[in-house]
XYZ file of C-alpha atoms in Angstrom:
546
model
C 20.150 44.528 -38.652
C 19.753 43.533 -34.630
C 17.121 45.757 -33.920
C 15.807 44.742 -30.421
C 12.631 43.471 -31.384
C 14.264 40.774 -33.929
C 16.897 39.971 -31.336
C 14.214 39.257 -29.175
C 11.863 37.530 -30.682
C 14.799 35.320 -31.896
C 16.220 34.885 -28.120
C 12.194 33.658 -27.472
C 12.027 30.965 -30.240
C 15.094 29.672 -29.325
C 14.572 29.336 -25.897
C 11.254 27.867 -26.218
C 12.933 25.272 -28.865
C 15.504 24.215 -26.620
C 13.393 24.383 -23.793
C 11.219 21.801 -25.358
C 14.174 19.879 -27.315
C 15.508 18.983 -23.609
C 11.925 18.147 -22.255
C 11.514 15.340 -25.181
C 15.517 14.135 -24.082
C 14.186 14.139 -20.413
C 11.212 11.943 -21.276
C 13.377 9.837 -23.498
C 15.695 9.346 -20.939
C 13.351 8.517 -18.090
C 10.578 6.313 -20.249
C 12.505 5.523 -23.539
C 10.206 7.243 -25.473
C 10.151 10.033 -27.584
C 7.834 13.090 -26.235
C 4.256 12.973 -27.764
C 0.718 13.944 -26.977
C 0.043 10.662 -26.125
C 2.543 10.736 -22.938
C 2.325 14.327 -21.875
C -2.212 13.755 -21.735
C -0.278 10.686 -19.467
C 2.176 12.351 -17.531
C -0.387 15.112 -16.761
C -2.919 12.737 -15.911
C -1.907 9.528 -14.432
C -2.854 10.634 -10.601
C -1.028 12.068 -7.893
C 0.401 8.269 -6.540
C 2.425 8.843 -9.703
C 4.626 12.299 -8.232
C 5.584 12.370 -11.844
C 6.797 16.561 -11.207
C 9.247 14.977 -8.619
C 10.501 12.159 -10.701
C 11.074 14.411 -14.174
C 13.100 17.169 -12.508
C 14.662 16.454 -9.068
C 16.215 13.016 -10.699
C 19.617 12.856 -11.899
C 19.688 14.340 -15.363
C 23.584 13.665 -16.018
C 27.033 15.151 -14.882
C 25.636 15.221 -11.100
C 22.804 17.315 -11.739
C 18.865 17.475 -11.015
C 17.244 17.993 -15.094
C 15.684 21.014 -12.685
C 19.031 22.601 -12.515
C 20.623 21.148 -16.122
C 17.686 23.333 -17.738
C 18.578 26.578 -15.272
C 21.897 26.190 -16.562
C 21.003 25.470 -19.867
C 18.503 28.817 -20.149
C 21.159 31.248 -18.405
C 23.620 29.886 -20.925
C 21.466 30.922 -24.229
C 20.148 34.135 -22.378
C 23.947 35.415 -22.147
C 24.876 33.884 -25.637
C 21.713 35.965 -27.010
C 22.585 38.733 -25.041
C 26.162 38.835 -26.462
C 24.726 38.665 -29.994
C 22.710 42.157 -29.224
C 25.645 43.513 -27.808
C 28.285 42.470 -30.583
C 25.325 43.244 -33.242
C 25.116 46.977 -32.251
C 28.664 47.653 -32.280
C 28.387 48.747 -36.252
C 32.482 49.229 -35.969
C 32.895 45.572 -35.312
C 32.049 44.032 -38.463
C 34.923 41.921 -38.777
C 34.455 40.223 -36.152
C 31.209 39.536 -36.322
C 32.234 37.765 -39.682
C 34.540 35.500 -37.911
C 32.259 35.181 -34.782
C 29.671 33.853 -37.443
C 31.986 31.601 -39.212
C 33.076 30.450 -35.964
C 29.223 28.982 -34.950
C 29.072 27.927 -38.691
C 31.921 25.679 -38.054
C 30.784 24.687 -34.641
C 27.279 23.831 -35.931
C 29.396 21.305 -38.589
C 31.262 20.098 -36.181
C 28.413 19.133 -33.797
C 26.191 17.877 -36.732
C 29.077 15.350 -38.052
C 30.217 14.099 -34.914
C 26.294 13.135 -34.254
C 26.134 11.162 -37.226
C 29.263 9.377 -36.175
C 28.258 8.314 -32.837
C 27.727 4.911 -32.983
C 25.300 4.803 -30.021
C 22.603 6.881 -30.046
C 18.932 6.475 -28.577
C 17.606 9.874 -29.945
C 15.620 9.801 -33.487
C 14.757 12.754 -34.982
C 12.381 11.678 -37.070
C 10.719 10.855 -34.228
C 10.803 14.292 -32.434
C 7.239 15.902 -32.133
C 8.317 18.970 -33.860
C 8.977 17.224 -37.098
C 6.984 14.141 -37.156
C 3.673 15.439 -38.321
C 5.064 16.566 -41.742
C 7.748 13.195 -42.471
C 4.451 11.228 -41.189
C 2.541 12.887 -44.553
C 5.182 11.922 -46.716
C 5.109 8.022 -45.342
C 3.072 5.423 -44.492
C 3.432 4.951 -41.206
C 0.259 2.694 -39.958
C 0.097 -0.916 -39.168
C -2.091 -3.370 -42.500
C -4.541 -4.964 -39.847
C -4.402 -8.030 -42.016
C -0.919 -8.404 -41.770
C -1.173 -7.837 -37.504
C -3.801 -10.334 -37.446
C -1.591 -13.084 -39.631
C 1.354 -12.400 -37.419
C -0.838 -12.721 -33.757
C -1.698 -16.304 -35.166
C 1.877 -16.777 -35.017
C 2.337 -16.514 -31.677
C 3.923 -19.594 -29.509
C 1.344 -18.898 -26.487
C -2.060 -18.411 -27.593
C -4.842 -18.529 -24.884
C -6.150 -21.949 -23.940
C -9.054 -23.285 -21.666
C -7.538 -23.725 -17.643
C -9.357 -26.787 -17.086
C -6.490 -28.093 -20.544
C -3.976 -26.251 -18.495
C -4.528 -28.895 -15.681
C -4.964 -31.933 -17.368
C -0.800 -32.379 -16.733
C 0.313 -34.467 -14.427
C 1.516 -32.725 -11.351
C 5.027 -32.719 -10.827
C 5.416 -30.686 -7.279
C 3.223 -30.647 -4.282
C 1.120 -33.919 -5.770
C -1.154 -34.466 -2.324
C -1.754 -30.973 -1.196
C -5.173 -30.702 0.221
C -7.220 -28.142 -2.361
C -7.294 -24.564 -0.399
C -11.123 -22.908 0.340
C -10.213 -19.408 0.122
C -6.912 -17.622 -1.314
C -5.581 -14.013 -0.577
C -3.377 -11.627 -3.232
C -0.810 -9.505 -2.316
C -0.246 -7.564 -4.975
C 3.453 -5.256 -3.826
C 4.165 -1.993 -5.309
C 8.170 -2.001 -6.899
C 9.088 -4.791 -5.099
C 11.944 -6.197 -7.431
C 13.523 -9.494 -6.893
C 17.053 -8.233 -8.057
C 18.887 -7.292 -4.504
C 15.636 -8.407 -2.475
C 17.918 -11.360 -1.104
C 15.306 -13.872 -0.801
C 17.499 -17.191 -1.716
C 20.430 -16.144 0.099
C 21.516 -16.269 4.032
C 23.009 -13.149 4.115
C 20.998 -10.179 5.622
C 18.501 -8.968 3.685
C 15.876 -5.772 2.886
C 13.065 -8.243 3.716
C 13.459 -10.971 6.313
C 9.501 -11.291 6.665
C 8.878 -12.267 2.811
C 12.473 -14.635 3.433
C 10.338 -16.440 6.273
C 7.553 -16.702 4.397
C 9.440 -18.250 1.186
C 11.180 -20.693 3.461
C 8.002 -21.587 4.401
C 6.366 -21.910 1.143
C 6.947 -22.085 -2.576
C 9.155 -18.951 -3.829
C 9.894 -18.085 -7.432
C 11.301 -15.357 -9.562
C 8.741 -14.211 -11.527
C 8.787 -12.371 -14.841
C 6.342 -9.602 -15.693
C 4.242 -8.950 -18.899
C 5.014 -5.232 -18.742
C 6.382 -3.011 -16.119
C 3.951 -0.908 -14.855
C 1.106 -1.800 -11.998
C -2.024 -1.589 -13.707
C -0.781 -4.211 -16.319
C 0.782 -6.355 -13.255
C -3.160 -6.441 -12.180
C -4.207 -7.753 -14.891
C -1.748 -10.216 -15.706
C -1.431 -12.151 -12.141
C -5.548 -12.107 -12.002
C -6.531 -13.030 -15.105
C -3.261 -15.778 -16.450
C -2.992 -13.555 -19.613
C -1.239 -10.748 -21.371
C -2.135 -7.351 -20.904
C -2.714 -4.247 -23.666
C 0.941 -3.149 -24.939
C 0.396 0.397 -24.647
C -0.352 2.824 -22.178
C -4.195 2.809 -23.011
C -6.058 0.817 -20.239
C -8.304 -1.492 -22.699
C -8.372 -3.895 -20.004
C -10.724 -1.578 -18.220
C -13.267 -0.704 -20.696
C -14.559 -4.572 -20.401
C -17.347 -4.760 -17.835
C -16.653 -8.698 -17.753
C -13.663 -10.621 -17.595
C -13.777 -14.149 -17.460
C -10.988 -15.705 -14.899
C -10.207 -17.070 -11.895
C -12.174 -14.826 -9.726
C -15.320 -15.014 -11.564
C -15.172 -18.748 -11.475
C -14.301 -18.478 -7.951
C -17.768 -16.386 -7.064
C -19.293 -18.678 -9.691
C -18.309 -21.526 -8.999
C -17.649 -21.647 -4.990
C -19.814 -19.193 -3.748
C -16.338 -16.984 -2.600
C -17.218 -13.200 -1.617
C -14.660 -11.374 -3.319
C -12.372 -8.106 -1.730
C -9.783 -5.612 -2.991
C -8.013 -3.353 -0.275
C -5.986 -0.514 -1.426
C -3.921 2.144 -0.355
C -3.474 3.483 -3.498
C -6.325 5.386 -5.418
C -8.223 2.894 -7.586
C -9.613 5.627 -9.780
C -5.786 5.751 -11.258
C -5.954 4.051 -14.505
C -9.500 3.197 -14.020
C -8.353 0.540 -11.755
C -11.922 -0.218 -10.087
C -13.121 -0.178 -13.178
C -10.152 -3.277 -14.488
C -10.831 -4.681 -10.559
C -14.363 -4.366 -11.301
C -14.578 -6.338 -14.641
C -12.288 -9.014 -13.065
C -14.428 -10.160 -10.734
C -14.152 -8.027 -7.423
C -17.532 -7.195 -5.784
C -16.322 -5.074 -2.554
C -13.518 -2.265 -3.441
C -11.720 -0.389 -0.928
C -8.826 2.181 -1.583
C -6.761 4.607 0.097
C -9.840 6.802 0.821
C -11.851 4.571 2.436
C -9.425 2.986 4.738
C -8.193 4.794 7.651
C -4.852 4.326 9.319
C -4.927 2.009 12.366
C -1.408 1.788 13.832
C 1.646 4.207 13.757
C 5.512 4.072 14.422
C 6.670 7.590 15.898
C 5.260 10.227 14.136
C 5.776 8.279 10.811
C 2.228 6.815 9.962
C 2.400 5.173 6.312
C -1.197 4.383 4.750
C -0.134 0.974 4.235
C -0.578 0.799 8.015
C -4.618 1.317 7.133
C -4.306 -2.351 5.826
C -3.809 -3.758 9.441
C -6.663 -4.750 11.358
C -9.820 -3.792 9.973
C -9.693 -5.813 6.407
C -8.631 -8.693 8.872
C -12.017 -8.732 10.929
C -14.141 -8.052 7.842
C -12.369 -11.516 6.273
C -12.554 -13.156 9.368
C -16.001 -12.511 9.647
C -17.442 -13.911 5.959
C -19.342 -17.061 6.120
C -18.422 -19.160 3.478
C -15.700 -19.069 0.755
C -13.507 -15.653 0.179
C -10.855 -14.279 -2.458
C -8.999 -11.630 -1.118
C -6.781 -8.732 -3.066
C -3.922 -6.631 -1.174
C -2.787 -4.255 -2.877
C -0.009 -1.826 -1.060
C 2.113 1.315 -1.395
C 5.066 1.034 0.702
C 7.506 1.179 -2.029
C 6.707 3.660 -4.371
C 8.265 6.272 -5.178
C 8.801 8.571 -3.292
C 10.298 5.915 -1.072
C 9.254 6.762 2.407
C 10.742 5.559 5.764
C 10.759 6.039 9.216
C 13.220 8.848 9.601
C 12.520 9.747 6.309
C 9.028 11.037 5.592
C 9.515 13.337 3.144
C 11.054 10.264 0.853
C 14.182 10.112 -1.345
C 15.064 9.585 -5.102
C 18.374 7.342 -4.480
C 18.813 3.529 -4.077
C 19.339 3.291 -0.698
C 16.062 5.644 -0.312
C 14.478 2.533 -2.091
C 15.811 -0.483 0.301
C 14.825 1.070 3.299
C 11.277 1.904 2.098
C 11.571 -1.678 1.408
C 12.304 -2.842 4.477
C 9.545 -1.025 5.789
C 6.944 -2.477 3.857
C 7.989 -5.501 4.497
C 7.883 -5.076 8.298
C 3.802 -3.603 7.402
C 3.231 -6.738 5.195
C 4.218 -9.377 8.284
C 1.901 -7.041 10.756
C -0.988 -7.625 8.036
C -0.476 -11.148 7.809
C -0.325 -11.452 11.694
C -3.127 -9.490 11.763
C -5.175 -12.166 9.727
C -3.711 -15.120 11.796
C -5.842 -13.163 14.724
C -9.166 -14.535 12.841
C -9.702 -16.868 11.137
C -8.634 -15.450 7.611
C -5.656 -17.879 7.419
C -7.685 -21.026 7.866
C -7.200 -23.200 5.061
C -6.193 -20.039 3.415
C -3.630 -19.872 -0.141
C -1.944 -16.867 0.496
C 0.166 -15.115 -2.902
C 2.897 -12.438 -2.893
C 4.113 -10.812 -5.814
C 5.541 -7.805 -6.688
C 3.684 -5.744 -9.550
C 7.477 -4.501 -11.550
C 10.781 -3.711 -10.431
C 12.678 -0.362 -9.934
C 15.912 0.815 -12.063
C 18.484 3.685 -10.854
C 20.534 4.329 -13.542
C 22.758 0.887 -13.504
C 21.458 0.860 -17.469
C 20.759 4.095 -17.823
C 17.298 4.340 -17.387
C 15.019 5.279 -13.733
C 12.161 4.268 -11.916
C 9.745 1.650 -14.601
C 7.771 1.124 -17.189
C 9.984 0.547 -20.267
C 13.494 -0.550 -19.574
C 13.618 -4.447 -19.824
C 16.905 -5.549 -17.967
C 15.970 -7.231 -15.425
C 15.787 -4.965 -12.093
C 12.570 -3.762 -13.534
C 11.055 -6.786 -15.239
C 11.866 -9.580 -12.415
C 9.599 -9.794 -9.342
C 9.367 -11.652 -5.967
C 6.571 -14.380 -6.153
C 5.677 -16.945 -3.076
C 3.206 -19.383 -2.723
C 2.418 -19.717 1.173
C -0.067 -21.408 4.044
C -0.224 -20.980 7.450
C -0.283 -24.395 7.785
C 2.729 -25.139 5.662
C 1.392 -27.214 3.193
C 3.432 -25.517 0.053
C 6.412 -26.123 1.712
C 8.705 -26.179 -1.476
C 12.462 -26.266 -1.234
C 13.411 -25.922 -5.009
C 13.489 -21.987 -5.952
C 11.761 -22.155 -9.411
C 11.214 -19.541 -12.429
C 7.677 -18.340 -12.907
C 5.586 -15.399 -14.904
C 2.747 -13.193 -13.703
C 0.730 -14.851 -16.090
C 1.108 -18.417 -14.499
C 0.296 -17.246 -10.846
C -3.713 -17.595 -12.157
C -3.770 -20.881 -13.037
C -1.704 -22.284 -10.443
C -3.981 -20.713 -8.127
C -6.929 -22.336 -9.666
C -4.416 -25.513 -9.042
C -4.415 -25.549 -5.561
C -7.648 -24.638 -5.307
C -9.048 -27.395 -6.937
C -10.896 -25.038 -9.631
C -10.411 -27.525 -12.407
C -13.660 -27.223 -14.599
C -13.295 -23.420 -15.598
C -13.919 -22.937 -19.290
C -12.252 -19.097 -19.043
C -8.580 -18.924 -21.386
C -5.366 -18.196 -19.692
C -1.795 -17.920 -21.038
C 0.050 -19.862 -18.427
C 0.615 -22.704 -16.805
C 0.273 -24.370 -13.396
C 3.587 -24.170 -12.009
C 2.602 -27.264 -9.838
C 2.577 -29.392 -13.672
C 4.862 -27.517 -15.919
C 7.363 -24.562 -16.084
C 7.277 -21.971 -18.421
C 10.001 -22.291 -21.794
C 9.808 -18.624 -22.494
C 8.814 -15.550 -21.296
C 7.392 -12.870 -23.438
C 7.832 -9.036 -21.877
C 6.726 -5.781 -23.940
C 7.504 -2.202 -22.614
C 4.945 -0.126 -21.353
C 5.117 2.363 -24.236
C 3.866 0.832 -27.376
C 6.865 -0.376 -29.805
C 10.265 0.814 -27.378
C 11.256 -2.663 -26.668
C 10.515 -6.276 -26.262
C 11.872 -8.985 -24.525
C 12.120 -13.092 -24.482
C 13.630 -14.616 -21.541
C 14.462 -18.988 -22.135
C 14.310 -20.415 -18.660
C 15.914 -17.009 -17.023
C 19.035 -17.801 -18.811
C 19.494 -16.707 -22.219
C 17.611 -12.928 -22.804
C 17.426 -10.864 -25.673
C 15.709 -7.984 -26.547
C 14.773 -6.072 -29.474
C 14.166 -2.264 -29.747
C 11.664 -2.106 -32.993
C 12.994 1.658 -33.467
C 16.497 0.938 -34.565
C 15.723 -2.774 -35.308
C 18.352 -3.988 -33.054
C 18.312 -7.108 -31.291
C 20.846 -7.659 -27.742
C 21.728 -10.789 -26.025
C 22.719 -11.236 -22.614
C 23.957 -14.424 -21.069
C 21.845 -14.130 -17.257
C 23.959 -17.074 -15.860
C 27.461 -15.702 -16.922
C 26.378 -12.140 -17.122
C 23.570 -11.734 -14.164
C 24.115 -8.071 -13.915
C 23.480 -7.853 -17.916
C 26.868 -5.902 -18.799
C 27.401 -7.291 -21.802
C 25.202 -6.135 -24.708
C 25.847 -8.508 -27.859
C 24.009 -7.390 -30.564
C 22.617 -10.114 -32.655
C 23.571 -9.990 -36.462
C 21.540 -10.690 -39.394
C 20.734 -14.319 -39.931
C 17.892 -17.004 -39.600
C 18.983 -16.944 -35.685
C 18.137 -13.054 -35.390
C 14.682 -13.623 -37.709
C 13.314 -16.201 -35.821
C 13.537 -14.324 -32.238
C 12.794 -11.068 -33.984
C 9.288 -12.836 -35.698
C 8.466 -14.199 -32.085
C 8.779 -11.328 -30.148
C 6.656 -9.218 -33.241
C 3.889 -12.093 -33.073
C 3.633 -11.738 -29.254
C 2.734 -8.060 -29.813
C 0.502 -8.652 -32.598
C -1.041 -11.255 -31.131
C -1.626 -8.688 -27.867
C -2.930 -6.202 -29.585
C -5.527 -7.908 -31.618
C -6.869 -9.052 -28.490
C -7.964 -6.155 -27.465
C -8.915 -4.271 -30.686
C -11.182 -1.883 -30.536
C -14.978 -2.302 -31.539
């Protein structure tokens, strides 16, 4: 009976269903994770450096389109079906066919539901979509025993340890370097070290950060997670951040490190510059507890130099932070923080940004050109004077080569490797060996070559002037979607807790990860798998909540 009320109100549900249904595959898609409440309060609120409306629907969805236009498509498509079922439904004289339309779509729906169950790769869980979760979640257990979390955490191969035990090894590189008095951060936004072409002579997307590694001590650095509020954390304070997308490293007012030692300590005035809100994430708040006394963001800072009519706000970072620096008498530590290659990728020529690769390099490029004028705007004071200066890039970038865009969950390496140099004016980290590194050592090291040797404060890595790092331990941003352990950047494997299964990849045979061998059952598969668990117990219980 198709009245037009019932064929309407049926045309409504569906749409809104699969309206929604190809929302939650969008956000799977782009972060790996299944839609909840959890990332929409996220998406919705996560601050307007994010231009999360841009990234969800002018990105390619799949078959060449924009998800923007695969939904049009999509909605036209189920408005004419629906419309065809009103039509066909009050043609009374056409009940036959309507019998074998209906068998028709019967069959269809089979066919569609067996060949799902046949696919042998498949990302989407239904269990797991929002619509259905609430009620399997009554009929399961689904919560973590705290006392098992807390046994498993003890587990863990990397537990926090003093810094002054840290340095008690005997140095192995850069033995007589003179201690540094003051040291400067630059923390860059989605610079990646896969395609940055820092090792190699052939041209490059950043010749200035090339110089400066020639000049210093360069390494390919490994993040904790992908995402720039947990990069913050991780190169400040030498340990893991939070695995999840809550910001518990903010709600600390004090956070014992290498900045608080170095106001402590040796009387150093401490600085952050950004060009990027710090109210995203509470990220004066995470600055705030790690030591920094005098913040700065994007809207105190006001641009100071200009190429054309294209004026990036990195550009406010030129000049006036320079004179301030120049100017303190006594001791300084000094945070950068920039913009230049964030989404949406802007460029001379190209204000308005881009979503492709290429988009990406040249934005690059750019802030590499902005990062040299900063620098040579400090070597016009004295704020290079027996100055440590540190570059590293926050997480990489992916465009589709696995799959997945932009950051924050996939773990193959163009999102979780990063650009990190060591350099001085003067030259005195002159280093010719290209070593392997993690966020979390770039503290201690620091507190290395700057002589800070008595700090009682924990940290999780090492001085890469005494030791390099065995493994590295990398958890998606997005509680539970993967995890990854990288020995000595060769062998990597990572586990995706959801499906429980576990991929190898062979970095020196297989750089570009192509090869996905999954890992059968076995004491070889256990072990790795009870490692990677105990490094995200072991995270989380840090920072459980009171």
């Amino acid at each position: 009976r198709p009245s037009l009320w019932r064929v309407g109100l049926s045309a409504l549900i569906c749409l809104s269903v699969v309206s929604f249904l190809m929302v939650d595959c969008r956000a799977r898609q782009l972060w790996l994770q299944p839609l909840s409440w959890d990332l929409a309060v996220y998406y919705l609120t996560s601050g307007e450096d994010m231009a999360n409306t841009d990234i969800f629907f002018l990105r390619n969805a799949g078959f060449g389109m924009t998800f923007r236009k695969l939904l049009f498509l999509v909605l036209v498509a189920q408005s004419l079906l629906w419309s065809i079922v009103w039509i066909r439904g009050r043609n009374k004289k056409e009940a036959r066919a309507r019998r074998i339309v209906k068998r028709l779509m019967y069959g269809l729906l089979g066919l569609s539901i067996c060949l799902s169950l046949l696919s042998r790769r498949y990302l989407y869980d239904a269990e797991a979509n929002v619509l259905v979760r609430g009620a399997i979640d009554i009929l399961r257990f689904s919560g973590e025993d705290d006392g098992e979390l807390c046994q498993l955490a003890l587990e863990f191969d990397q537990p926090p340890q003093p810094v002054s035990r840290v340095l008690q090894a005997p140095r192995q590189r850069l033995q007589d370097v003179k201690p540094f008095r003051n040291v400067i951060f630059f923390l860059l936004e989605t610079f990646r070290w896969r395609g940055l072409g820092l090792e190699s002579n052939k041209p490059n997307h950043a010749p200035n950060l090339r110089r400066f590694a020639r000049e210093g001590l360069l390494a390919k650095a490994y993040v904790s997670i992908p995402h720039s509020s947990k990069a913050t954390y991780a190169v400040l304070s030498g340990r893991h951040p939070y695995p999840g997308i809550e910001m518990r490293e903010s709600l600390v007012a004090n956070l014992p490190g290498l900045i608080w030692d170095l106001r402590e300590n040796a009387g150093a005035e401490t600085y952050c510059y950004s060009t990027m809100s710090l109210e995203f994430e509470n990220l004066r708040g995470l600055l705030k507890g790690l030591g920094f006394q005098h913040l700065s963001d994007k809207h105190d800072l006001v641009p100071t130099a200009r190429i054309g009519e294209f004026v990036h706000r990195d550009w406010a970072l030129v000049g006036a932070p320079a004179e301030t620096l120049g100017n303190v008498d006594g001791n300084f530590a000094a945070l950068f923080i920039t913009y230049g290659a964030h989404y949406p990728y802007e460029s001379p020529g190209n204000t308005n940004g881009g979503i492709g690769e290429s988009e990406y390099w040249k934005s690059v490029e750019h802030a590499d050109m902005i990062i040299n004028e900063i620098v040579a705007s400090l070597g016009r004071t004295t704020a290079l004077d027996d100055t440590l200066v540190v570059f590293v890039g926050d997480h990489g970038e992916s465009f589709g080569k696995h799959g997945t865009f932009v950051h924050n969950n996939s773990l193959y390496e163009e999102e979780i490797s990063v650009p990190l140099i060591f350099w001085a004016a003067d030259g005195r980290v002159r280093h010719s060996e290209t070593i392997n590194a993690r966020q979390v050592d770039i503290a201690p090291t620091v507190a290395d070559l700057m002589g800070m040797r008595g700090g009682n404060y924990e940290v999780q890595g090492v001085s890469l002037l005494r030791e390099l790092p065995e493994l590295a331990y990398v958890s998606s941003f997005f509680d539970g979607v993967q995890l990854a352990m990288i020995r000595q950047a060769k062998d990597k494997w990572i586990f995706r807790p959801s499906s429980g299964q576990l991929s190898y990849y062979d970095l020196e045979r297989d750089p570009g990860e192509r090869v996905d061998r999954t890992v059968p059952n076995g004491p070889q598969r256990a072990e790795i798998v009870r490692r990677l668990k105990a490094f995200r117990a072991h995270s989380k219980t840090k920072f459980r909540k009171k």
